[in-house]
Amino acid sequence: MANEKDTKSSFVGIIKHSDVEKPAKTDESDTNTGASEKKPKKKVVVVKKAVKKKQKPDISSKEEKEEVKTSSVVEQKNTTPDTVKKETQKNKNVSDRKVDKPSGNANDNRRPFRRGQGSGGQSSGRRPYSNRGGAQGQGRGPRQEQDKNQGGADNQRAGSGSKYRFKRPKPSVAPPPQQDASKIRQVKDKKKEYYKKDKEQEQEEKLLALARKKKKIETNPVPKEIDITEAITVSELARKMNLKASSLITKLMSMGMMVTINQQIDADTATILAEEFGCKVNVVSLYDETVIEKEQDSEDSLRGRAPVVTIMGHVDHGKTKLLDAIRSANVAEGEFGGITQHIGAYQVNLPQGKITFLDTPGHEAFTLMRARGAQVTDIVVLVVAANDGVMPQTVEAINHAKEAKVPIIVAINKIDLPEANPDRVKQQLSDYGLLPEDWGGSTLFCEVSALKRKGINELLETILLQAELLELKTNYDCRAEGRVLESKIDHGRGSVATVLVQRGTLKIGDPFVAGVYSGKVRAMFDDHGKRVDKAEPSTPVEILGCDGVPEAGDPFQVTENEKLARQVSVKRQELKKLEESKNVKKITLDNLYDSIQDGEILELKVIIKADVHGSAEAIKTALEKLSTREIRLSAIHAAAGAVNESDVRLASASNAIIIAFNVRPTNQASVLAEKEKVEIRKYNIIYDVVDDIKAAMEGMLSPDIKEEVIGLVEVRDTFKVPKIGTIAGCFVLNGKIKRKSEVNIIRDGVVIHTTRVSSLKRFKDDVREVDAGYECGIGLEGFNDIKVGDQFEVIEKKEVAKTLSEEKE
Ligand SMILES: Nc1nc2c(ncn2[C@@H]2O[C@H](COP(=O)(O)OP(=O)(O)OP(=O)(O)O)[C@@H](O)[C@H]2O)c(=O)[nH]1
């Protein structure tokens, strides 16, 4: 204790000038040291700060100078390793008090506390020196001695050096605060490390994400090749190319195309666009994906099948009567007349075999089927009335059958009539390439009377003979395939489809696809409405179980299972949507040259309709002479009469242009042509027809005048007005008529004259124009031969680039 006191006093003695209030402070410090482990830490810091401050050059006060001196002495004493050791061991607390001394005054008391709090990091930052232990402290000793002996400015350095010297011994002098400080340091280090780790982790994650992205791009590059259908939306193409739609849109914009994400682009554009990204495009038809694989035929699986026959001919030549006669010939005597036809096709059973008749006489249904790609008919029976001979529709039917490459059997009907002249019919038909066998030709002829039911059996036998020549064979054992002939929604039965089985055998429970719909055969009925379990090739049956109502001409196919049927159905519905959205490209004079250049067409087919047969023939001859090495021109049908629906259907099925020479299309034909995108070109001068087609073939079409029909007027009455001429009391059917309008006068579908309106009146007033639904009086320039029932086609002429005048005068 005495020793301790001595030591104390000696220390006190040394530092007594520097800190008068020291004891109180020491007590406080002691208390703090004992009570809390944190506070002494602060104090250590405080001391350091205080010392640091006091060692600054602007030491002015005496007290401060004293303090510096004292600290130096303390430092000197402490920094001598031996002394430090001894003193530390003996006077731990005292040395603490001494350390606290510099912060003895009231101001210092506050400042260091605050500073200590704020500069915790600073003190811990210095700790590595103290941590290094005595060795380092010792190492510095001699230098400190040197510093001490230096004067003047060096004193400052010494002072600064003393700061470190003062600090260095501290770990050994005051271990508890040091331990706390080291703990804090550890915590702070940990914190630092934690943040560092956090930062590192963040960095690492960023790098990883980048690498992942890179990897993703590497694993999903733009494919070298893609398959697309005829048209594709930008978004779909982007998906196929592993690109963002915006990239494609930008590229398209740079190519001068403004498109939206959901807009469809054609295959050509898609090809060019994909090439920009180094991707090759294969254009495939979605239909390719929807084709159901056919079962292969083996040689011995093929057996003969019944021929499928369609009856065609001119109106009133006896088609319906003949079908009735054939059907009656096939039923038992008692059932005569009582038979009800159940479906749109039926089979007749003969000792020699069966024949299937499609029960929609005429070429409408026939061509409609063909337009849908369905070649259902094997043989056409052409009915020609023996008394009437070849008529326009007879010729149409011949052309339809020829175009479809279906053999024709001629049935000369009404031979019971006294004026019947079968030879004349034969003569006329030979002009169309139908030469009877007995005249050295190959066409089979039959003379019948549908009314008297004469020659019917001979006709049926002839059909079977022709079928034999055709060697109609098919597989009976494979999955069934056929065509939908018609379909409807029936109350209580749902979708009902009449199907002609063409290959294989259809059975109850078979899953199938009909057009774009799938289904499963729930029930089957034959042409008499009798329930059947199976249907062999060439048999027409009515089936229940289809999910929708397929269209006439749609393919019907049995699939391996229901799942496949559903899948195909979904894809076909996609295809249908796609096809509906794109314009069907039909040949027109405007695109003719391009089509020839692209090698799309090698043959330009035309249908010629004229006011008289002679004109039609003349045009046909003139046009066919235009054939060149690149393109052949063939008139597939040339006849007199207005352009009718049948002409449009034939044109649509054959991709032909219709030339209307001095004739007009019927209303239905116009609507159908619009729908089927068939071009009907109207002319009044033969040379214009030839010139236009020649120019179109050579790509020399020049801007021209286009004639637009702006209204249609019907003559309901006529009045003779002296000195003026005939005034027509008219009703405007559609559009409008204007004063001075140009009009085509149409009588029975034929343009008989073209002139201008000379007067247009409503009651007694002159008017500028009259709209549809109103009556008016019309006078024509230089034309008085107006008749009730005539129609005035009101036309307006406009100049249109690269479009031909549809009618030239
Ligand atoms: N004398 C006689 N008249 C017949 C014969 N076949 C049909 N007819 C008559 O000719 C007219 C027309 O017969 P349809 O069978 O309706 O003629 P179509 O060709 O079907 O007529 P559309 O359906 O209008 O095209 C009817 O009055 C029949 O009675 C026949 O062999 N002899």
PDB file of C-alpha atoms in Angstrom, residues 572-714:
ATOM      1  CA  ARG A 572     -57.310 -26.896 -88.786  1.00  0.00           C
ATOM      2  CA  GLN A 573     -59.352 -24.256 -87.041  1.00  0.00           C
ATOM      3  CA  GLU A 574     -56.153 -22.226 -86.743  1.00  0.00           C
ATOM      4  CA  LEU A 575     -55.579 -22.730 -90.459  1.00  0.00           C
ATOM      5  CA  LYS A 576     -59.093 -21.661 -91.286  1.00  0.00           C
ATOM      6  CA  LYS A 577     -58.656 -18.439 -89.332  1.00  0.00           C
ATOM      7  CA  LEU A 578     -55.390 -17.822 -91.093  1.00  0.00           C
ATOM      8  CA  GLU A 579     -56.872 -18.397 -94.516  1.00  0.00           C
ATOM      9  CA  GLU A 580     -59.804 -16.200 -93.769  1.00  0.00           C
ATOM     10  CA  SER A 581     -57.472 -13.420 -92.701  1.00  0.00           C
ATOM     11  CA  LYS A 582     -55.408 -13.435 -95.846  1.00  0.00           C
ATOM     12  CA  ASN A 583     -56.614 -12.583 -99.280  1.00  0.00           C
ATOM     13  CA  VAL A 584     -56.922 -15.446-101.653  1.00  0.00           C
ATOM     14  CA  LYS A 585     -54.777 -14.544-104.614  1.00  0.00           C
ATOM     15  CA  LYS A 586     -56.780 -14.951-107.775  1.00  0.00           C
ATOM     16  CA  ILE A 587     -55.483 -14.135-111.181  1.00  0.00           C
ATOM     17  CA  THR A 588     -56.397 -10.705-112.583  1.00  0.00           C
ATOM     18  CA  LEU A 589     -55.153  -8.828-115.608  1.00  0.00           C
ATOM     19  CA  ASP A 590     -53.352  -6.471-113.227  1.00  0.00           C
ATOM     20  CA  ASN A 591     -51.317  -9.194-111.567  1.00  0.00           C
ATOM     21  CA  LEU A 592     -51.027 -11.336-114.676  1.00  0.00           C
ATOM     22  CA  TYR A 593     -47.614 -10.073-115.744  1.00  0.00           C
ATOM     23  CA  ASP A 594     -46.131 -10.514-112.274  1.00  0.00           C
ATOM     24  CA  SER A 595     -47.612 -13.986-112.017  1.00  0.00           C
ATOM     25  CA  ILE A 596     -46.079 -14.917-115.381  1.00  0.00           C
ATOM     26  CA  GLN A 597     -42.730 -13.507-114.298  1.00  0.00           C
ATOM     27  CA  ASP A 598     -42.863 -15.377-111.011  1.00  0.00           C
ATOM     28  CA  GLY A 599     -43.656 -18.570-112.871  1.00  0.00           C
ATOM     29  CA  GLU A 600     -46.864 -18.887-110.854  1.00  0.00           C
ATOM     30  CA  ILE A 601     -48.995 -19.443-113.905  1.00  0.00           C
ATOM     31  CA  LEU A 602     -48.200 -21.120-117.177  1.00  0.00           C
ATOM     32  CA  GLU A 603     -51.683 -20.928-118.533  1.00  0.00           C
ATOM     33  CA  LEU A 604     -54.113 -18.008-118.534  1.00  0.00           C
ATOM     34  CA  LYS A 605     -57.632 -19.341-118.423  1.00  0.00           C
ATOM     35  CA  VAL A 606     -60.507 -17.186-119.563  1.00  0.00           C
ATOM     36  CA  ILE A 607     -64.248 -17.625-119.622  1.00  0.00           C
ATOM     37  CA  ILE A 608     -65.922 -15.654-122.375  1.00  0.00           C
ATOM     38  CA  LYS A 609     -69.532 -14.619-122.130  1.00  0.00           C
ATOM     39  CA  ALA A 610     -70.951 -12.565-124.987  1.00  0.00           C
ATOM     40  CA  ASP A 611     -74.288 -11.288-126.259  1.00  0.00           C
ATOM     41  CA  VAL A 612     -74.160 -13.633-129.211  1.00  0.00           C
ATOM     42  CA  HIS A 613     -72.447 -16.943-129.730  1.00  0.00           C
ATOM     43  CA  GLY A 614     -70.549 -15.601-132.755  1.00  0.00           C
ATOM     44  CA  SER A 615     -68.860 -12.907-130.670  1.00  0.00           C
ATOM     45  CA  ALA A 616     -67.871 -15.403-128.003  1.00  0.00           C
ATOM     46  CA  GLU A 617     -66.284 -17.635-130.628  1.00  0.00           C
ATOM     47  CA  ALA A 618     -64.538 -14.729-132.325  1.00  0.00           C
ATOM     48  CA  ILE A 619     -63.042 -13.570-129.038  1.00  0.00           C
ATOM     49  CA  LYS A 620     -62.024 -17.100-128.144  1.00  0.00           C
ATOM     50  CA  THR A 621     -60.149 -17.538-131.438  1.00  0.00           C
ATOM     51  CA  ALA A 622     -58.500 -14.127-131.175  1.00  0.00           C
ATOM     52  CA  LEU A 623     -57.389 -14.692-127.603  1.00  0.00           C
ATOM     53  CA  GLU A 624     -56.044 -18.183-128.116  1.00  0.00           C
ATOM     54  CA  LYS A 625     -53.751 -16.788-130.784  1.00  0.00           C
ATOM     55  CA  LEU A 626     -52.061 -14.741-128.053  1.00  0.00           C
ATOM     56  CA  SER A 627     -50.460 -17.855-126.550  1.00  0.00           C
ATOM     57  CA  THR A 628     -46.699 -17.504-126.230  1.00  0.00           C
ATOM     58  CA  ARG A 629     -43.870 -19.805-125.167  1.00  0.00           C
ATOM     59  CA  GLU A 630     -44.136 -18.523-121.586  1.00  0.00           C
ATOM     60  CA  ILE A 631     -47.874 -18.653-121.249  1.00  0.00           C
ATOM     61  CA  ARG A 632     -50.645 -20.514-122.924  1.00  0.00           C
ATOM     62  CA  LEU A 633     -54.006 -18.837-123.253  1.00  0.00           C
ATOM     63  CA  SER A 634     -57.019 -21.098-123.107  1.00  0.00           C
ATOM     64  CA  ALA A 635     -60.659 -20.201-123.158  1.00  0.00           C
ATOM     65  CA  ILE A 636     -62.166 -22.850-120.906  1.00  0.00           C
ATOM     66  CA  HIS A 637     -65.693 -21.734-121.621  1.00  0.00           C
ATOM     67  CA  ALA A 638     -67.158 -19.447-124.275  1.00  0.00           C
ATOM     68  CA  ALA A 639     -70.883 -18.989-124.542  1.00  0.00           C
ATOM     69  CA  ALA A 640     -73.683 -16.544-125.123  1.00  0.00           C
ATOM     70  CA  GLY A 641     -75.610 -15.084-122.228  1.00  0.00           C
ATOM     71  CA  ALA A 642     -75.187 -13.055-119.062  1.00  0.00           C
ATOM     72  CA  VAL A 643     -72.393 -13.960-116.642  1.00  0.00           C
ATOM     73  CA  ASN A 644     -74.047 -16.263-114.107  1.00  0.00           C
ATOM     74  CA  GLU A 645     -73.046 -17.910-110.831  1.00  0.00           C
ATOM     75  CA  SER A 646     -71.997 -21.037-112.634  1.00  0.00           C
ATOM     76  CA  ASP A 647     -69.465 -19.044-114.688  1.00  0.00           C
ATOM     77  CA  VAL A 648     -68.065 -17.485-111.530  1.00  0.00           C
ATOM     78  CA  ARG A 649     -67.784 -20.862-109.842  1.00  0.00           C
ATOM     79  CA  LEU A 650     -66.008 -22.324-112.837  1.00  0.00           C
ATOM     80  CA  ALA A 651     -63.672 -19.328-112.889  1.00  0.00           C
ATOM     81  CA  SER A 652     -63.020 -19.647-109.185  1.00  0.00           C
ATOM     82  CA  ALA A 653     -62.333 -23.372-109.380  1.00  0.00           C
ATOM     83  CA  SER A 654     -60.054 -22.930-112.391  1.00  0.00           C
ATOM     84  CA  ASN A 655     -58.464 -19.570-111.451  1.00  0.00           C
ATOM     85  CA  ALA A 656     -59.812 -17.945-114.604  1.00  0.00           C
ATOM     86  CA  ILE A 657     -60.764 -14.429-115.667  1.00  0.00           C
ATOM     87  CA  ILE A 658     -64.242 -13.774-117.044  1.00  0.00           C
ATOM     88  CA  ILE A 659     -64.571 -11.647-120.152  1.00  0.00           C
ATOM     89  CA  ALA A 660     -68.065 -10.165-120.387  1.00  0.00           C
ATOM     90  CA  PHE A 661     -68.569  -8.924-123.909  1.00  0.00           C
ATOM     91  CA  ASN A 662     -71.682  -6.783-124.202  1.00  0.00           C
ATOM     92  CA  VAL A 663     -73.193  -8.700-121.315  1.00  0.00           C
ATOM     93  CA  ARG A 664     -73.413  -8.117-117.575  1.00  0.00           C
ATOM     94  CA  PRO A 665     -73.190 -10.436-114.600  1.00  0.00           C
ATOM     95  CA  THR A 666     -76.388 -11.255-112.792  1.00  0.00           C
ATOM     96  CA  ASN A 667     -76.718  -9.845-109.284  1.00  0.00           C
ATOM     97  CA  GLN A 668     -75.900 -13.194-107.670  1.00  0.00           C
ATOM     98  CA  ALA A 669     -72.929 -13.625-109.996  1.00  0.00           C
ATOM     99  CA  SER A 670     -71.591 -10.190-109.017  1.00  0.00           C
ATOM    100  CA  VAL A 671     -71.913 -11.010-105.324  1.00  0.00           C
ATOM    101  CA  LEU A 672     -70.246 -14.380-105.800  1.00  0.00           C
ATOM    102  CA  ALA A 673     -67.464 -12.892-107.924  1.00  0.00           C
ATOM    103  CA  GLU A 674     -66.786 -10.361-105.206  1.00  0.00           C
ATOM    104  CA  LYS A 675     -66.675 -13.104-102.615  1.00  0.00           C
ATOM    105  CA  GLU A 676     -64.540 -15.468-104.663  1.00  0.00           C
ATOM    106  CA  LYS A 677     -62.332 -12.618-105.913  1.00  0.00           C
ATOM    107  CA  VAL A 678     -62.998 -13.528-109.518  1.00  0.00           C
ATOM    108  CA  GLU A 679     -62.309 -10.745-112.008  1.00  0.00           C
ATOM    109  CA  ILE A 680     -65.061  -9.969-114.494  1.00  0.00           C
ATOM    110  CA  ARG A 681     -63.929  -7.611-117.259  1.00  0.00           C
ATOM    111  CA  LYS A 682     -66.557  -5.945-119.370  1.00  0.00           C
ATOM    112  CA  TYR A 683     -65.974  -4.943-122.996  1.00  0.00           C
ATOM    113  CA  ASN A 684     -67.865  -3.617-125.969  1.00  0.00           C
ATOM    114  CA  ILE A 685     -65.177  -3.915-128.637  1.00  0.00           C
ATOM    115  CA  ILE A 686     -63.390  -7.144-129.497  1.00  0.00           C
ATOM    116  CA  TYR A 687     -60.079  -5.423-130.258  1.00  0.00           C
ATOM    117  CA  ASP A 688     -60.062  -3.927-126.794  1.00  0.00           C
ATOM    118  CA  VAL A 689     -60.317  -7.414-125.285  1.00  0.00           C
ATOM    119  CA  VAL A 690     -57.376  -8.619-127.328  1.00  0.00           C
ATOM    120  CA  ASP A 691     -55.313  -5.459-126.757  1.00  0.00           C
ATOM    121  CA  ASP A 692     -55.886  -5.508-123.010  1.00  0.00           C
ATOM    122  CA  ILE A 693     -54.970  -9.131-122.543  1.00  0.00           C
ATOM    123  CA  LYS A 694     -51.923  -8.751-124.772  1.00  0.00           C
ATOM    124  CA  ALA A 695     -50.819  -5.685-122.829  1.00  0.00           C
ATOM    125  CA  ALA A 696     -51.422  -7.444-119.510  1.00  0.00           C
ATOM    126  CA  MET A 697     -49.351 -10.429-120.636  1.00  0.00           C
ATOM    127  CA  GLU A 698     -46.523  -8.127-121.615  1.00  0.00           C
ATOM    128  CA  GLY A 699     -46.764  -6.115-118.401  1.00  0.00           C
ATOM    129  CA  MET A 700     -47.610  -3.015-120.407  1.00  0.00           C
ATOM    130  CA  LEU A 701     -50.805  -2.042-118.687  1.00  0.00           C
ATOM    131  CA  SER A 702     -50.987   1.712-118.626  1.00  0.00           C
ATOM    132  CA  PRO A 703     -53.019   3.968-116.357  1.00  0.00           C
ATOM    133  CA  ASP A 704     -56.464   4.026-117.746  1.00  0.00           C
ATOM    134  CA  ILE A 705     -60.019   4.984-117.237  1.00  0.00           C
ATOM    135  CA  LYS A 706     -61.933   2.815-114.811  1.00  0.00           C
ATOM    136  CA  GLU A 707     -65.631   2.617-115.109  1.00  0.00           C
ATOM    137  CA  GLU A 708     -67.524   2.525-111.882  1.00  0.00           C
ATOM    138  CA  VAL A 709     -71.171   1.564-111.699  1.00  0.00           C
ATOM    139  CA  ILE A 710     -72.794   4.076-109.391  1.00  0.00           C
ATOM    140  CA  GLY A 711     -76.416   3.034-109.749  1.00  0.00           C
ATOM    141  CA  LEU A 712     -79.015   0.804-111.358  1.00  0.00           C
ATOM    142  CA  VAL A 713     -82.362   2.027-112.616  1.00  0.00           C
ATOM    143  CA  GLU A 714     -85.298  -0.025-113.825  1.00  0.00           C
TER     144      GLU A 714
END
